[in-house]
Coordinates of C-alpha atoms in Angstrom, one line a residue:
Chain A
M112 CA 0.9 -80.7 -119.7
E113 CA 3.4 -81.0 -116.9
I114 CA 4.9 -77.9 -115.5
V115 CA 8.3 -78.9 -114.5
N116 CA 11.2 -76.7 -113.5
V117 CA 14.4 -78.5 -113.1
L118 CA 17.1 -77.1 -110.9
M119 CA 20.5 -78.7 -110.9
K120 CA 23.1 -78.0 -108.4
R121 CA 26.2 -79.7 -107.3
R122 CA 26.1 -81.1 -103.8
S123 CA 29.1 -79.1 -102.7
E124 CA 27.2 -75.9 -103.5
F125 CA 24.3 -76.7 -101.1
N126 CA 23.7 -74.1 -98.5
R127 CA 25.9 -71.6 -100.0
L128 CA 24.9 -68.0 -99.8
R129 CA 22.7 -67.0 -102.6
G130 CA 23.9 -64.0 -104.6
F131 CA 20.7 -62.3 -105.5
V132 CA 20.6 -60.0 -108.5
D133 CA 18.0 -57.4 -109.5
S134 CA 16.2 -58.1 -112.7
D135 CA 13.3 -56.7 -114.5
F136 CA 9.9 -58.0 -113.5
K137 CA 8.3 -60.7 -115.6
K138 CA 4.6 -61.2 -115.7
L139 CA 4.0 -64.8 -114.9
V140 CA 0.2 -65.2 -114.5
D141 CA -2.6 -62.8 -115.0
M142 CA -6.0 -63.8 -113.7
S143 CA -8.8 -61.3 -114.0
P144 CA -12.2 -61.7 -112.2
D145 CA -14.9 -63.7 -113.9
Q146 CA -17.8 -61.3 -114.7
S147 CA -20.5 -64.0 -114.7
T148 CA -20.1 -64.9 -111.1
S149 CA -20.6 -61.3 -109.9
E150 CA -24.2 -61.3 -111.1
Q151 CA -25.4 -63.9 -108.5
P152 CA -23.9 -63.2 -105.1
I153 CA -24.4 -65.8 -102.5
H154 CA -25.1 -64.6 -99.0
K155 CA -23.6 -66.5 -96.1
D156 CA -24.1 -65.8 -92.4
Q157 CA -20.9 -67.0 -91.1
S158 CA -18.4 -65.6 -88.6
V159 CA -15.1 -65.0 -90.0
Q160 CA -13.2 -66.5 -87.2
A161 CA -13.8 -69.7 -85.6
G162 CA -14.8 -69.2 -81.9
Q163 CA -16.9 -70.5 -79.0
E164 CA -20.6 -70.1 -79.3
M165 CA -22.2 -68.1 -76.5
S166 CA -25.7 -66.7 -75.8
E167 CA -27.0 -63.9 -73.5
H168 CA -30.1 -64.0 -71.4
E169 CA -31.5 -61.6 -68.7
T170 CA -33.4 -62.4 -65.5
N171 CA -34.8 -60.5 -62.6
T172 CA -34.8 -61.7 -59.0
V173 CA -37.4 -60.9 -56.4
G174 CA -36.3 -57.7 -54.4
L175 CA -35.9 -57.7 -50.6
E176 CA -37.2 -54.5 -49.0
F177 CA -35.5 -53.0 -45.9
I178 CA -37.1 -50.5 -43.6
S179 CA -35.3 -49.1 -40.6
H180 CA -37.3 -47.9 -37.6
G181 CA -36.8 -47.7 -33.8
M182 CA -38.6 -49.6 -31.2
N183 CA -40.1 -48.2 -28.1
H184 CA -39.7 -50.3 -25.1
V185 CA -42.8 -49.7 -23.2
E186 CA -43.0 -52.6 -21.0
G187 CA -40.3 -55.0 -19.8
G188 CA -39.9 -58.5 -20.9
W189 CA -42.8 -60.0 -19.2
P190 CA -43.2 -63.7 -19.5
K191 CA -45.6 -64.8 -22.0
D192 CA -48.3 -65.9 -19.7
I193 CA -48.6 -62.7 -17.9
D194 CA -50.5 -59.9 -19.4
H195 CA -48.8 -56.7 -18.4
E196 CA -51.9 -54.7 -18.4
N197 CA -53.3 -56.9 -15.7
M198 CA -52.4 -55.2 -12.5
E199 CA -53.0 -58.3 -10.3
Q200 CA -50.8 -60.5 -12.4
T201 CA -48.0 -58.1 -12.4
I202 CA -48.1 -57.5 -8.7
R203 CA -48.2 -61.2 -8.1
F204 CA -45.2 -61.7 -10.3
R205 CA -43.3 -59.0 -8.6
K206 CA -44.0 -60.4 -5.2
K207 CA -42.8 -63.7 -6.3
A208 CA -39.6 -62.3 -7.7
G209 CA -39.1 -60.4 -4.5
K210 CA -39.0 -63.6 -2.5
N211 CA -36.2 -65.1 -4.6
E212 CA -33.1 -65.9 -2.5
A213 CA -30.7 -64.7 -5.1
Y214 CA -32.6 -61.5 -5.4
I215 CA -32.3 -60.7 -1.7
S216 CA -28.6 -61.3 -1.5
S217 CA -27.8 -59.4 -4.6
I218 CA -29.9 -56.5 -3.5
L219 CA -28.2 -56.3 -0.2
Q220 CA -24.8 -56.3 -1.9
L221 CA -25.7 -53.8 -4.5
G222 CA -27.3 -51.6 -1.9
S223 CA -24.1 -51.2 0.0
V224 CA -22.2 -50.4 -3.2
M225 CA -24.8 -47.8 -4.1
E226 CA -24.7 -46.2 -0.7
L227 CA -21.0 -45.8 -0.9
C228 CA -21.2 -44.0 -4.2
I229 CA -24.0 -41.8 -3.0
R230 CA -22.1 -40.8 0.0
Q231 CA -19.1 -40.0 -2.2
N232 CA -21.3 -37.8 -4.2
N233 CA -22.6 -36.0 -1.2
A234 CA -19.2 -35.6 0.2
I235 CA -17.5 -33.9 -2.7
D236 CA -18.7 -32.6 -5.9
K237 CA -15.8 -34.1 -7.7
Y238 CA -16.8 -33.2 -11.2
E239 CA -16.8 -29.5 -10.6
Q240 CA -14.7 -27.1 -12.7
Y241 CA -11.6 -26.6 -10.8
F242 CA -9.3 -23.6 -11.4
E243 CA -11.7 -22.0 -13.7
D244 CA -10.4 -18.5 -12.9
E245 CA -6.8 -19.2 -13.6
E246 CA -5.3 -19.0 -17.0
E247 CA -2.8 -21.5 -18.2
E248 CA 0.6 -20.6 -17.1
E249 CA 3.5 -21.3 -19.2
E250 CA 5.7 -23.6 -17.2
N251 CA 9.3 -23.1 -17.6
H252 CA 10.7 -26.5 -17.0
N253 CA 13.9 -25.7 -18.6
A254 CA 16.7 -24.2 -16.5
P255 CA 17.7 -20.8 -17.7
Y256 CA 20.5 -20.8 -20.2
A257 CA 22.5 -18.4 -22.3
K258 CA 23.7 -19.7 -25.6
T259 CA 26.7 -18.2 -27.4
M260 CA 25.6 -17.3 -30.8
N261 CA 28.5 -15.5 -32.3
V262 CA 32.0 -14.4 -31.4
L263 CA 33.2 -11.3 -33.3
R264 CA 36.9 -11.0 -33.1
D265 CA 39.0 -7.9 -33.5
P266 CA 40.5 -8.2 -37.0
H267 CA 43.7 -6.6 -36.0
Q268 CA 46.7 -8.6 -35.0
V269 CA 47.4 -6.9 -31.8
K270 CA 44.5 -7.7 -29.6
R271 CA 42.8 -4.8 -28.0
T272 CA 40.1 -4.7 -25.3
V273 CA 36.5 -4.1 -26.2
T274 CA 35.8 -1.3 -23.8
S275 CA 32.4 -0.3 -24.9
L276 CA 29.5 -1.8 -26.8
S277 CA 26.3 -0.3 -28.0
W278 CA 23.3 -1.8 -29.8
S279 CA 21.6 0.1 -32.5
P280 CA 18.3 1.3 -31.1
D281 CA 16.1 0.4 -34.0
R282 CA 16.3 -3.2 -33.1
G283 CA 18.5 -3.9 -36.0
R284 CA 21.2 -6.3 -35.1
K285 CA 23.9 -3.8 -35.4
L286 CA 26.4 -3.6 -32.7
A287 CA 29.0 -1.0 -32.3
A288 CA 32.2 -1.9 -30.5
A289 CA 34.8 0.5 -29.3
Y290 CA 38.3 -0.8 -28.9
S291 CA 41.1 0.8 -27.0
S292 CA 44.0 -0.1 -24.9
V293 CA 43.4 -0.1 -21.3
V294 CA 47.0 -0.5 -20.5
F295 CA 48.6 2.8 -20.1
Q296 CA 51.2 4.2 -22.5
Q297 CA 50.9 1.6 -25.2
T298 CA 48.8 3.5 -27.5
S299 CA 51.4 4.6 -30.1
Q300 CA 51.5 1.3 -31.8
L301 CA 47.9 0.5 -31.8
S302 CA 45.6 1.6 -34.4
T303 CA 42.6 3.3 -33.1
D304 CA 39.9 1.6 -35.1
S305 CA 36.4 0.9 -33.8
Y306 CA 34.0 -1.3 -35.6
I307 CA 30.3 -1.7 -36.2
W308 CA 29.4 -5.3 -36.7
D309 CA 26.9 -6.3 -39.2
G310 CA 27.9 -3.3 -41.1
C311 CA 31.6 -3.8 -41.3
C312 CA 32.5 -0.2 -41.4
I313 CA 35.8 0.9 -39.9
F314 CA 35.9 4.2 -38.1
Q315 CA 38.6 6.3 -36.7
K316 CA 38.4 7.2 -33.1
M317 CA 41.0 9.4 -31.5
K318 CA 41.8 8.5 -28.0
V319 CA 41.4 11.8 -26.2
C320 CA 39.1 13.6 -28.4
V321 CA 35.5 13.0 -28.8
S322 CA 34.7 12.1 -32.4
Y323 CA 31.4 11.9 -34.0
W324 CA 30.7 9.7 -36.9
D325 CA 27.6 9.1 -38.9
T326 CA 26.7 5.7 -40.3
R327 CA 24.8 7.4 -43.1
R328 CA 27.7 9.4 -44.2
G329 CA 30.0 6.5 -44.7
C330 CA 33.2 5.5 -43.4
Q331 CA 34.9 8.7 -42.3
T332 CA 34.8 10.6 -39.1
V333 CA 32.6 13.6 -39.6
A334 CA 34.3 15.8 -37.1
Y335 CA 36.4 15.6 -34.1
S336 CA 37.0 17.9 -31.3
S337 CA 40.2 19.9 -30.9
V338 CA 42.8 18.7 -28.4
E339 CA 43.0 21.9 -26.4
H340 CA 39.5 22.0 -25.3
S341 CA 38.9 18.3 -24.7
H342 CA 39.6 16.0 -21.9
K343 CA 43.2 15.6 -20.9
D344 CA 42.8 12.0 -19.9
P345 CA 41.1 9.1 -21.6
V346 CA 37.5 9.6 -22.2
Y347 CA 35.7 6.8 -20.6
K348 CA 32.1 7.3 -21.5
V349 CA 30.0 9.2 -24.0
I350 CA 26.3 9.4 -24.1
W351 CA 23.8 11.1 -26.5
L352 CA 21.4 13.4 -24.9
Q353 CA 17.8 13.9 -25.6
S354 CA 17.4 17.4 -27.0
K355 CA 15.4 19.2 -29.6
T356 CA 18.2 19.4 -32.0
G357 CA 19.2 15.8 -31.3
T358 CA 22.8 16.7 -31.5
D359 CA 23.8 17.0 -27.9
A360 CA 26.2 14.6 -26.2
F361 CA 28.2 14.6 -23.0
S362 CA 31.3 12.8 -22.0
A363 CA 33.2 12.0 -18.9
S364 CA 36.8 11.3 -18.3
T365 CA 39.3 10.6 -15.6
D366 CA 40.7 14.1 -15.7
G367 CA 37.7 15.1 -13.6
Q368 CA 35.6 16.8 -16.2
V369 CA 32.2 16.3 -17.6
L370 CA 31.9 18.1 -20.9
W371 CA 28.8 18.8 -23.0
W372 CA 29.2 19.0 -26.7
D373 CA 27.1 20.0 -29.6
V374 CA 28.2 17.7 -32.3
R375 CA 27.7 20.3 -35.0
K376 CA 30.5 22.3 -33.4
L377 CA 33.0 20.0 -31.9
S378 CA 35.8 22.5 -31.6
E379 CA 34.7 23.5 -28.2
P380 CA 32.5 22.0 -25.5
T381 CA 29.3 23.9 -24.8
E382 CA 29.5 23.3 -21.1
R383 CA 31.9 22.1 -18.6
L384 CA 31.6 20.6 -15.2
I385 CA 34.4 19.8 -12.9
L386 CA 33.8 16.9 -10.5
D387 CA 35.2 18.6 -7.4
L388 CA 33.4 17.8 -4.3
S389 CA 34.4 20.9 -2.5
K390 CA 32.5 22.8 -5.2
E391 CA 35.4 25.1 -5.9
G392 CA 36.0 24.0 -9.5
N393 CA 39.5 23.0 -8.7
L394 CA 40.7 20.6 -11.3
G395 CA 43.5 19.3 -9.2
R396 CA 41.1 18.0 -6.6
A397 CA 38.6 16.7 -9.0
L398 CA 37.5 13.1 -9.1
G399 CA 38.0 11.2 -12.2
G400 CA 34.8 10.1 -13.9
I401 CA 34.6 6.6 -15.2
S402 CA 30.9 6.1 -16.0
L403 CA 28.0 8.2 -16.9
E404 CA 24.4 7.7 -16.6
F405 CA 21.6 9.5 -18.2
E406 CA 17.9 8.6 -18.3
I407 CA 15.7 10.1 -20.9
T408 CA 12.7 10.4 -18.6
M409 CA 14.7 12.6 -16.2
P410 CA 16.5 15.0 -18.6
T411 CA 17.9 17.4 -16.0
K412 CA 19.6 14.9 -13.8
F413 CA 22.5 12.7 -14.5
M414 CA 25.0 10.6 -12.5
V415 CA 28.7 10.1 -12.7
G416 CA 30.6 7.1 -11.3
T417 CA 34.1 8.0 -10.2
E418 CA 37.4 6.4 -9.9
E419 CA 37.4 6.9 -6.1
G420 CA 34.3 4.9 -5.6
L421 CA 31.8 7.7 -5.2
I422 CA 28.7 8.2 -7.3
I423 CA 27.8 11.8 -7.9
S424 CA 24.3 12.8 -8.8
C425 CA 24.2 16.1 -10.6
N426 CA 21.7 18.5 -11.9
R427 CA 22.2 20.0 -15.3
K428 CA 20.1 23.0 -15.0
A429 CA 21.7 24.5 -11.9
K430 CA 22.8 28.0 -12.3
T431 CA 26.2 28.0 -10.8
P432 CA 28.7 25.2 -11.1
A433 CA 28.7 24.9 -7.3
E434 CA 25.1 23.9 -7.3
K435 CA 25.5 21.4 -10.1
I436 CA 26.6 18.6 -7.8
V437 CA 23.6 17.7 -5.9
C438 CA 24.7 14.8 -3.7
T439 CA 27.1 11.9 -3.6
Y440 CA 26.7 8.3 -2.8
D441 CA 29.6 6.5 -1.1
G442 CA 29.6 3.4 -3.1
H443 CA 32.5 1.2 -3.7
R444 CA 36.1 0.7 -2.6
G445 CA 37.3 0.9 -6.1
S446 CA 36.3 2.6 -9.3
V447 CA 32.7 2.6 -10.2
Y448 CA 32.6 1.1 -13.6
A449 CA 29.0 1.3 -14.4
V450 CA 25.9 3.2 -13.3
Q451 CA 22.5 2.6 -14.7
R452 CA 19.0 3.4 -13.6
N453 CA 16.4 0.6 -13.7
P454 CA 14.5 1.3 -16.9
F455 CA 11.2 0.4 -15.1
L456 CA 11.8 2.0 -11.7
P457 CA 14.0 5.0 -12.3
K458 CA 14.4 5.9 -8.7
N459 CA 16.6 2.9 -8.2
F460 CA 19.9 2.5 -9.9
L461 CA 22.6 -0.2 -10.2
T462 CA 26.3 0.4 -9.7
V463 CA 29.2 -2.0 -10.0
G464 CA 32.7 -1.6 -8.9
D465 CA 35.3 -3.5 -6.9
W466 CA 33.9 -6.9 -6.2
C467 CA 30.2 -6.4 -5.8
A468 CA 27.2 -4.9 -7.4
R469 CA 24.9 -2.6 -5.5
I470 CA 21.4 -1.4 -6.0
W471 CA 20.6 2.1 -4.6
S472 CA 17.6 4.1 -4.0
E473 CA 17.9 7.8 -4.8
D474 CA 16.7 8.9 -1.4
I475 CA 19.1 6.9 0.7
K476 CA 22.6 8.4 0.3
E477 CA 24.5 6.5 2.9
S478 CA 24.4 3.0 1.7
S479 CA 23.0 0.8 -1.0
I480 CA 19.7 -0.9 -0.4
I481 CA 20.8 -4.2 -1.9
N482 CA 24.3 -5.4 -2.4
T483 CA 25.5 -8.7 -3.7
K484 CA 28.2 -10.7 -2.0
N485 CA 31.7 -9.9 -2.8
G486 CA 32.7 -12.0 -5.7
V487 CA 35.9 -13.6 -6.6
S488 CA 37.0 -11.2 -9.2
E489 CA 36.3 -7.6 -10.0
L490 CA 33.1 -6.6 -11.7
M491 CA 33.7 -4.5 -14.8
D492 CA 30.4 -3.6 -16.2
A493 CA 26.7 -4.2 -15.6
C494 CA 23.3 -3.4 -17.2
W495 CA 19.7 -3.9 -16.5
S496 CA 17.6 -6.0 -18.8
P497 CA 15.3 -3.7 -20.8
V498 CA 12.4 -6.1 -20.6
R499 CA 12.4 -7.5 -17.1
P500 CA 12.6 -5.1 -14.1
S501 CA 14.3 -7.6 -11.9
V502 CA 17.0 -9.0 -14.1
F503 CA 20.5 -7.5 -14.5
F504 CA 23.7 -8.7 -16.0
T505 CA 27.3 -8.3 -14.7
V506 CA 30.6 -9.2 -16.2
K507 CA 33.8 -10.0 -14.3
M508 CA 37.5 -10.0 -14.8
N509 CA 37.6 -13.8 -14.9
G510 CA 35.5 -13.9 -18.0
V511 CA 32.2 -14.9 -16.3
L512 CA 28.9 -13.3 -17.2
D513 CA 26.4 -13.4 -14.4
I514 CA 22.7 -13.0 -14.8
W515 CA 21.0 -11.9 -11.6
D516 CA 17.3 -12.1 -11.0
I517 CA 16.6 -10.4 -7.7
L518 CA 13.1 -11.7 -7.3
F519 CA 14.3 -15.2 -7.5
N520 CA 17.6 -15.3 -5.6
Q521 CA 19.4 -12.4 -4.1
S522 CA 22.5 -14.1 -2.9
D523 CA 23.7 -15.8 -6.0
P524 CA 23.4 -15.1 -9.7
T525 CA 20.6 -17.1 -11.4
L526 CA 23.0 -18.0 -14.1
S527 CA 26.7 -17.8 -14.6
V528 CA 28.3 -18.3 -17.9
K529 CA 32.0 -18.4 -18.6
V530 CA 32.3 -16.6 -21.8
C531 CA 36.0 -16.5 -22.4
D532 CA 39.3 -16.9 -20.7
G533 CA 40.3 -13.3 -20.4
G534 CA 38.5 -10.6 -18.6
L535 CA 35.2 -9.3 -19.8
Y536 CA 35.1 -5.5 -20.0
S537 CA 31.8 -4.5 -21.3
I538 CA 28.2 -5.8 -21.7
R539 CA 25.1 -4.5 -23.4
V540 CA 21.7 -6.0 -23.7
E541 CA 19.7 -5.6 -26.9
E542 CA 16.3 -3.9 -26.6
N543 CA 14.3 -7.0 -26.9
G544 CA 16.1 -8.5 -24.0
R545 CA 17.1 -11.7 -25.7
L546 CA 20.6 -10.9 -27.1
V547 CA 23.5 -9.9 -25.0
A548 CA 26.9 -8.8 -26.3
C549 CA 29.9 -8.8 -24.1
G550 CA 33.3 -7.6 -25.0
S551 CA 36.5 -9.1 -23.7
E552 CA 40.1 -8.2 -23.0
K553 CA 41.3 -10.0 -26.1
G554 CA 39.1 -8.1 -28.4
E555 CA 36.3 -10.6 -28.8
A556 CA 32.7 -9.5 -28.8
T557 CA 30.6 -12.5 -27.9
L558 CA 26.9 -12.5 -28.7
L559 CA 24.8 -14.6 -26.4
E560 CA 21.1 -15.6 -26.6
I561 CA 19.3 -15.7 -23.3
S562 CA 16.6 -18.3 -22.6
S563 CA 13.0 -17.1 -22.6
G564 CA 12.8 -17.7 -18.9
L565 CA 15.0 -14.7 -18.4
S566 CA 13.9 -12.5 -21.2
V567 CA 10.1 -12.7 -21.0
P568 CA 8.5 -10.5 -18.4
Q569 CA 6.5 -12.3 -15.8
K570 CA 3.2 -11.2 -14.4
N571 CA 3.3 -8.7 -11.6
E572 CA 7.0 -8.5 -11.9
K573 CA 7.2 -4.7 -11.8
S574 CA 5.1 -4.4 -8.8
L575 CA 7.0 -7.1 -6.9
V576 CA 10.3 -5.5 -7.7
A577 CA 9.0 -2.1 -6.7
A578 CA 7.7 -3.5 -3.4
M579 CA 11.0 -5.2 -2.8
F580 CA 13.0 -2.0 -3.4
E581 CA 10.6 0.0 -1.2
R582 CA 11.0 -2.5 1.6
E583 CA 14.8 -2.3 1.5
T584 CA 14.7 1.4 1.3
K585 CA 12.5 1.5 4.4
R586 CA 14.9 -0.8 6.2
E587 CA 17.8 1.4 5.3
K588 CA 16.0 4.5 6.5
I589 CA 15.2 3.0 9.8
L590 CA 18.8 1.8 10.2
M591 CA 20.1 5.3 9.3
G592 CA 17.8 6.9 11.8
R593 CA 18.9 4.6 14.5
Q594 CA 22.6 5.2 13.7
R595 CA 22.0 8.9 13.9
E596 CA 20.4 8.5 17.3
I597 CA 23.3 6.4 18.5
R598 CA 25.8 8.8 17.2
L599 CA 24.1 11.7 18.9
K600 CA 24.0 10.0 22.2
E601 CA 27.7 9.0 22.0
R602 CA 28.7 12.5 21.1
C603 CA 26.8 14.0 24.0
R604 CA 28.3 11.5 26.3
S605 CA 31.8 11.9 25.0
E606 CA 31.5 15.6 25.2
Q607 CA 30.5 15.4 28.8
S608 CA 33.2 13.0 29.7
R609 CA 35.8 15.1 27.9
E610 CA 34.8 18.2 29.8
E611 CA 35.1 16.4 33.0
E612 CA 38.5 15.1 32.1
V613 CA 39.8 18.4 31.1
V614 CA 38.7 19.8 34.4
R615 CA 40.4 17.0 36.4
E616 CA 43.6 16.4 34.6
D617 CA 45.3 19.4 33.1
G618 CA 48.7 18.8 31.7
E619 CA 49.3 15.8 34.0
E620 CA 49.7 13.2 31.3
S621 CA 52.4 12.9 28.8
P622 CA 51.5 12.7 25.1
Q623 CA 52.0 8.9 25.0
E624 CA 49.7 8.2 27.8
L625 CA 47.2 10.5 26.2
L626 CA 47.5 8.6 23.0
A627 CA 47.1 5.3 24.8
R628 CA 44.1 6.5 26.6
A629 CA 42.6 7.9 23.4
E630 CA 43.1 4.6 21.7
K631 CA 41.4 2.7 24.5
D632 CA 38.5 5.1 24.6
F633 CA 38.1 4.8 20.8
Y634 CA 38.1 1.0 20.8
S635 CA 35.6 0.8 23.6
M636 CA 33.3 3.3 21.9
V637 CA 33.5 1.4 18.7
E638 CA 32.6 -1.8 20.4
V639 CA 29.7 -0.3 22.2
E640 CA 28.4 1.2 19.0
L641 CA 28.8 -2.1 17.1
K642 CA 26.9 -3.9 19.7
R643 CA 24.1 -1.4 19.7
R644 CA 24.0 -1.5 15.9
R645 CA 23.8 -5.3 15.9
K646 CA 21.0 -5.2 18.4
G647 CA 19.3 -2.5 16.4
K648 CA 19.6 -4.5 13.1
D649 CA 18.2 -7.6 14.7
L650 CA 15.3 -5.7 16.1
I651 CA 14.6 -4.1 12.8
Q652 CA 15.0 -7.3 10.8
E653 CA 12.4 -8.8 13.1
Q654 CA 10.2 -5.9 12.4
V655 CA 10.7 -6.2 8.7
V656 CA 10.0 -9.9 8.8
C657 CA 6.8 -9.2 10.7
E658 CA 5.8 -6.6 8.2
D659 CA 6.5 -9.1 5.4
K660 CA 4.3 -11.7 7.1
Q661 CA 1.5 -9.2 7.5
T662 CA 1.6 -8.1 3.9
Chain B
M31 CA -37.1 -59.3 2.8
A32 CA -37.0 -56.8 5.6
D33 CA -33.3 -56.2 4.9
V34 CA -34.1 -55.4 1.4
E35 CA -36.7 -52.9 2.4
E36 CA -34.3 -51.4 4.9
T37 CA -31.6 -51.0 2.4
L38 CA -33.9 -49.3 0.0
K39 CA -35.1 -47.0 2.6
R40 CA -31.6 -46.1 3.6
I41 CA -30.6 -45.3 0.1
Q42 CA -33.7 -43.3 -0.5
S43 CA -33.2 -41.2 2.6
Q44 CA -29.7 -40.1 1.5
K45 CA -29.2 -36.5 0.5
G46 CA -29.8 -35.8 -3.2
V47 CA -31.4 -39.1 -4.1
Q48 CA -34.4 -38.6 -6.3
G49 CA -35.5 -42.2 -6.7
V50 CA -34.5 -45.9 -6.7
I51 CA -35.5 -48.6 -9.2
I52 CA -34.7 -52.3 -9.0
V53 CA -34.8 -54.1 -12.3
N54 CA -34.4 -57.8 -12.9
S55 CA -32.4 -59.3 -15.7
E56 CA -35.4 -59.4 -18.1
G57 CA -35.9 -55.7 -17.7
I58 CA -38.9 -55.8 -15.4
P59 CA -38.8 -53.2 -12.7
I60 CA -39.4 -55.1 -9.5
K61 CA -39.4 -52.2 -7.0
T62 CA -39.5 -48.6 -7.6
T63 CA -40.1 -45.3 -5.8
L64 CA -40.9 -43.3 -8.9
D65 CA -44.0 -43.2 -11.0
N66 CA -44.7 -46.0 -13.5
T67 CA -44.0 -44.3 -16.8
S68 CA -40.6 -43.0 -15.7
T69 CA -39.7 -46.3 -14.2
V70 CA -40.5 -48.2 -17.4
Q71 CA -38.6 -45.6 -19.4
Y72 CA -35.6 -45.8 -17.3
A73 CA -35.7 -49.6 -17.1
G74 CA -35.8 -50.0 -20.8
L75 CA -33.2 -47.4 -21.7
I76 CA -30.7 -48.2 -19.1
Q77 CA -30.8 -51.9 -19.6
Q78 CA -29.2 -51.7 -23.0
L79 CA -26.6 -49.3 -21.7
V80 CA -25.6 -51.7 -19.0
L81 CA -25.4 -54.6 -21.3
M82 CA -23.2 -52.6 -23.7
A83 CA -20.9 -51.4 -20.9
R84 CA -20.5 -54.8 -19.4
S85 CA -19.7 -56.4 -22.7
T86 CA -17.1 -53.6 -23.4
V87 CA -15.4 -54.2 -20.1
R88 CA -15.5 -58.0 -20.6
E89 CA -14.1 -57.8 -24.1
L90 CA -11.2 -55.6 -23.1
D91 CA -10.2 -58.0 -20.3
P92 CA -12.2 -61.2 -19.8
Q93 CA -11.1 -61.4 -16.2
N94 CA -12.6 -57.9 -15.6
D95 CA -16.2 -57.1 -14.9
L96 CA -18.3 -54.0 -14.5
T97 CA -18.8 -52.9 -11.0
F98 CA -20.5 -49.6 -11.2
L99 CA -21.7 -47.2 -13.8
R100 CA -22.3 -43.5 -13.4
V101 CA -24.0 -41.4 -16.1
R102 CA -23.5 -37.8 -15.3
S103 CA -25.5 -35.2 -17.0
K104 CA -26.0 -31.5 -16.7
K105 CA -29.0 -31.8 -14.4
N106 CA -28.5 -35.0 -12.5
E107 CA -26.6 -38.3 -12.3
I108 CA -27.8 -41.8 -12.8
M109 CA -26.0 -44.4 -10.8
I110 CA -26.3 -48.0 -11.8
A111 CA -25.1 -51.0 -9.8
P112 CA -25.2 -54.1 -12.0
G113 CA -25.7 -57.4 -10.3
E114 CA -24.7 -60.7 -11.7
G115 CA -27.3 -61.7 -14.2
R116 CA -29.6 -58.9 -13.1
P117 CA -28.9 -55.3 -14.0
G118 CA -29.9 -54.3 -10.5
T119 CA -30.3 -51.1 -8.8
K120 CA -30.6 -47.7 -10.3
V121 CA -30.5 -44.5 -8.4
R122 CA -31.3 -41.1 -9.7
A123 CA -29.4 -38.5 -7.8
S124 CA -29.0 -34.8 -8.3
P125 CA -25.4 -33.6 -8.1
Q126 CA -24.6 -31.2 -5.3
K127 CA -21.8 -28.8 -4.8
C128 CA -20.0 -29.0 -1.6

């Protein structure tokens, strides 16, 4: 039977898309398994897939054993024929080797080399431990620098001078800046705000009254003193005092008074001192106070720097006002803008005024022990570094901040930084000695960071500075003594000569001739004294130099 | 021969020298002022050191050569002068402080 299925199609319909249609399934073929074949299964060992035929076989090689052990060289590489136990043979061999030409020459050469090295060894023990007592010193290769970190400007439109700055004592980076107008009679238009930076609180500060504000209470003045009892002129400086109640402060102003206040009761000062040198308490003759100084370690003494250039040292505990003024130091030609004791050596203090800065010792009242050269512009403020006893900072009217290190160089500042174009009016160093804030005429407070060379205390610094101050003090004492001697002599002599003259010439000269003679005498005396003083100073300088060499 | 003796005597008489050993290239001590056991010990140990040092110097720069070797220890110093071909003289010195 032929199974044939015939499909007929036109040629033009070839390769046309088929249109499939679902239809029901139709069983075409059904083939069920044959039961008879399942009774006799045939086993066949045959891989299902056609692949390469491979076989596996194991073998074992002969192992190589390794042992590691050292070798003791007991005897040298003797040639084979010589038995090294045999003394005769070895000696004979040695002698033969000794006669070798090359041997002799090389021994001679090596001998000289060896001798040189031995002699070296004997001369110096060059491998010894040098410097074993010294510790490693940090070398400051970098020149000292001061980097400006921040400039805080006065937010008001009219620029006012930063007259005073103060760092918060708990090492927080809070800086309080007081603004005021230094130019007289312009205050009515200026607002009297002061600022604390890094807190951004605005406070009110009246110009002539002392106000007290508390950062904890918020942004309002807590109290202010009444006008009648306060200073009549601008208050230039206010300092907190150390007391049991912690509420005492005192202030100085150019009206010649120093007032003590208890801040709980600001309506009236607790005490009053008039800076009158004649000790009469006359306000009219009093000197205006510009700067105050108070050291916590000496609570009964304080110092006032005045407009006239004198520095007055006062005792607080004196009974009568007349005794309050202990002594004065004739300092500067102009106002003394800052007075501060050295935090490490309280007997010495620093003052600035007119064009130079001076360091004084308490004992010597006539002149300063160290003074800097007169600078180009006036110095407005100064302060010691709280970490280094020999470093202090000064600011000038030409906007320059000077850092002085008196152990290093006494004639010039160690570092001069031009901070701003206007004048700088105030400067304060933070307690850790690294940050300095200076306030300028235009109301900018600039924060500077000082290099570690100037803010890290060196070894022995305090003793060196103390020794230096002592030496200068001694020099001044000697000079003073000498001057006194000279003055005494001159006085005696002039008295003698005056007596003689009075006896000789009575009423013979007219006033002009008297005047002329008096002038001549005066100039000759001055010349003589100057010469003597110069000679004295030279002698004493030599002495001091010799003393230095000896110490 | 006499010169050699003289040289040795001179070296030996220097301050701080404990002993002198002359070793040839095969490691046999030819002349020595120390006792036999120490001599042999020194000769054997130091020969390897000298060879190593010399080869180091030569490898770093073929034009260079070892001129002198000092082995400094806590107690004393061994000074080795290598000759060409033969390791040469060894001196044992005690270090001194000046």
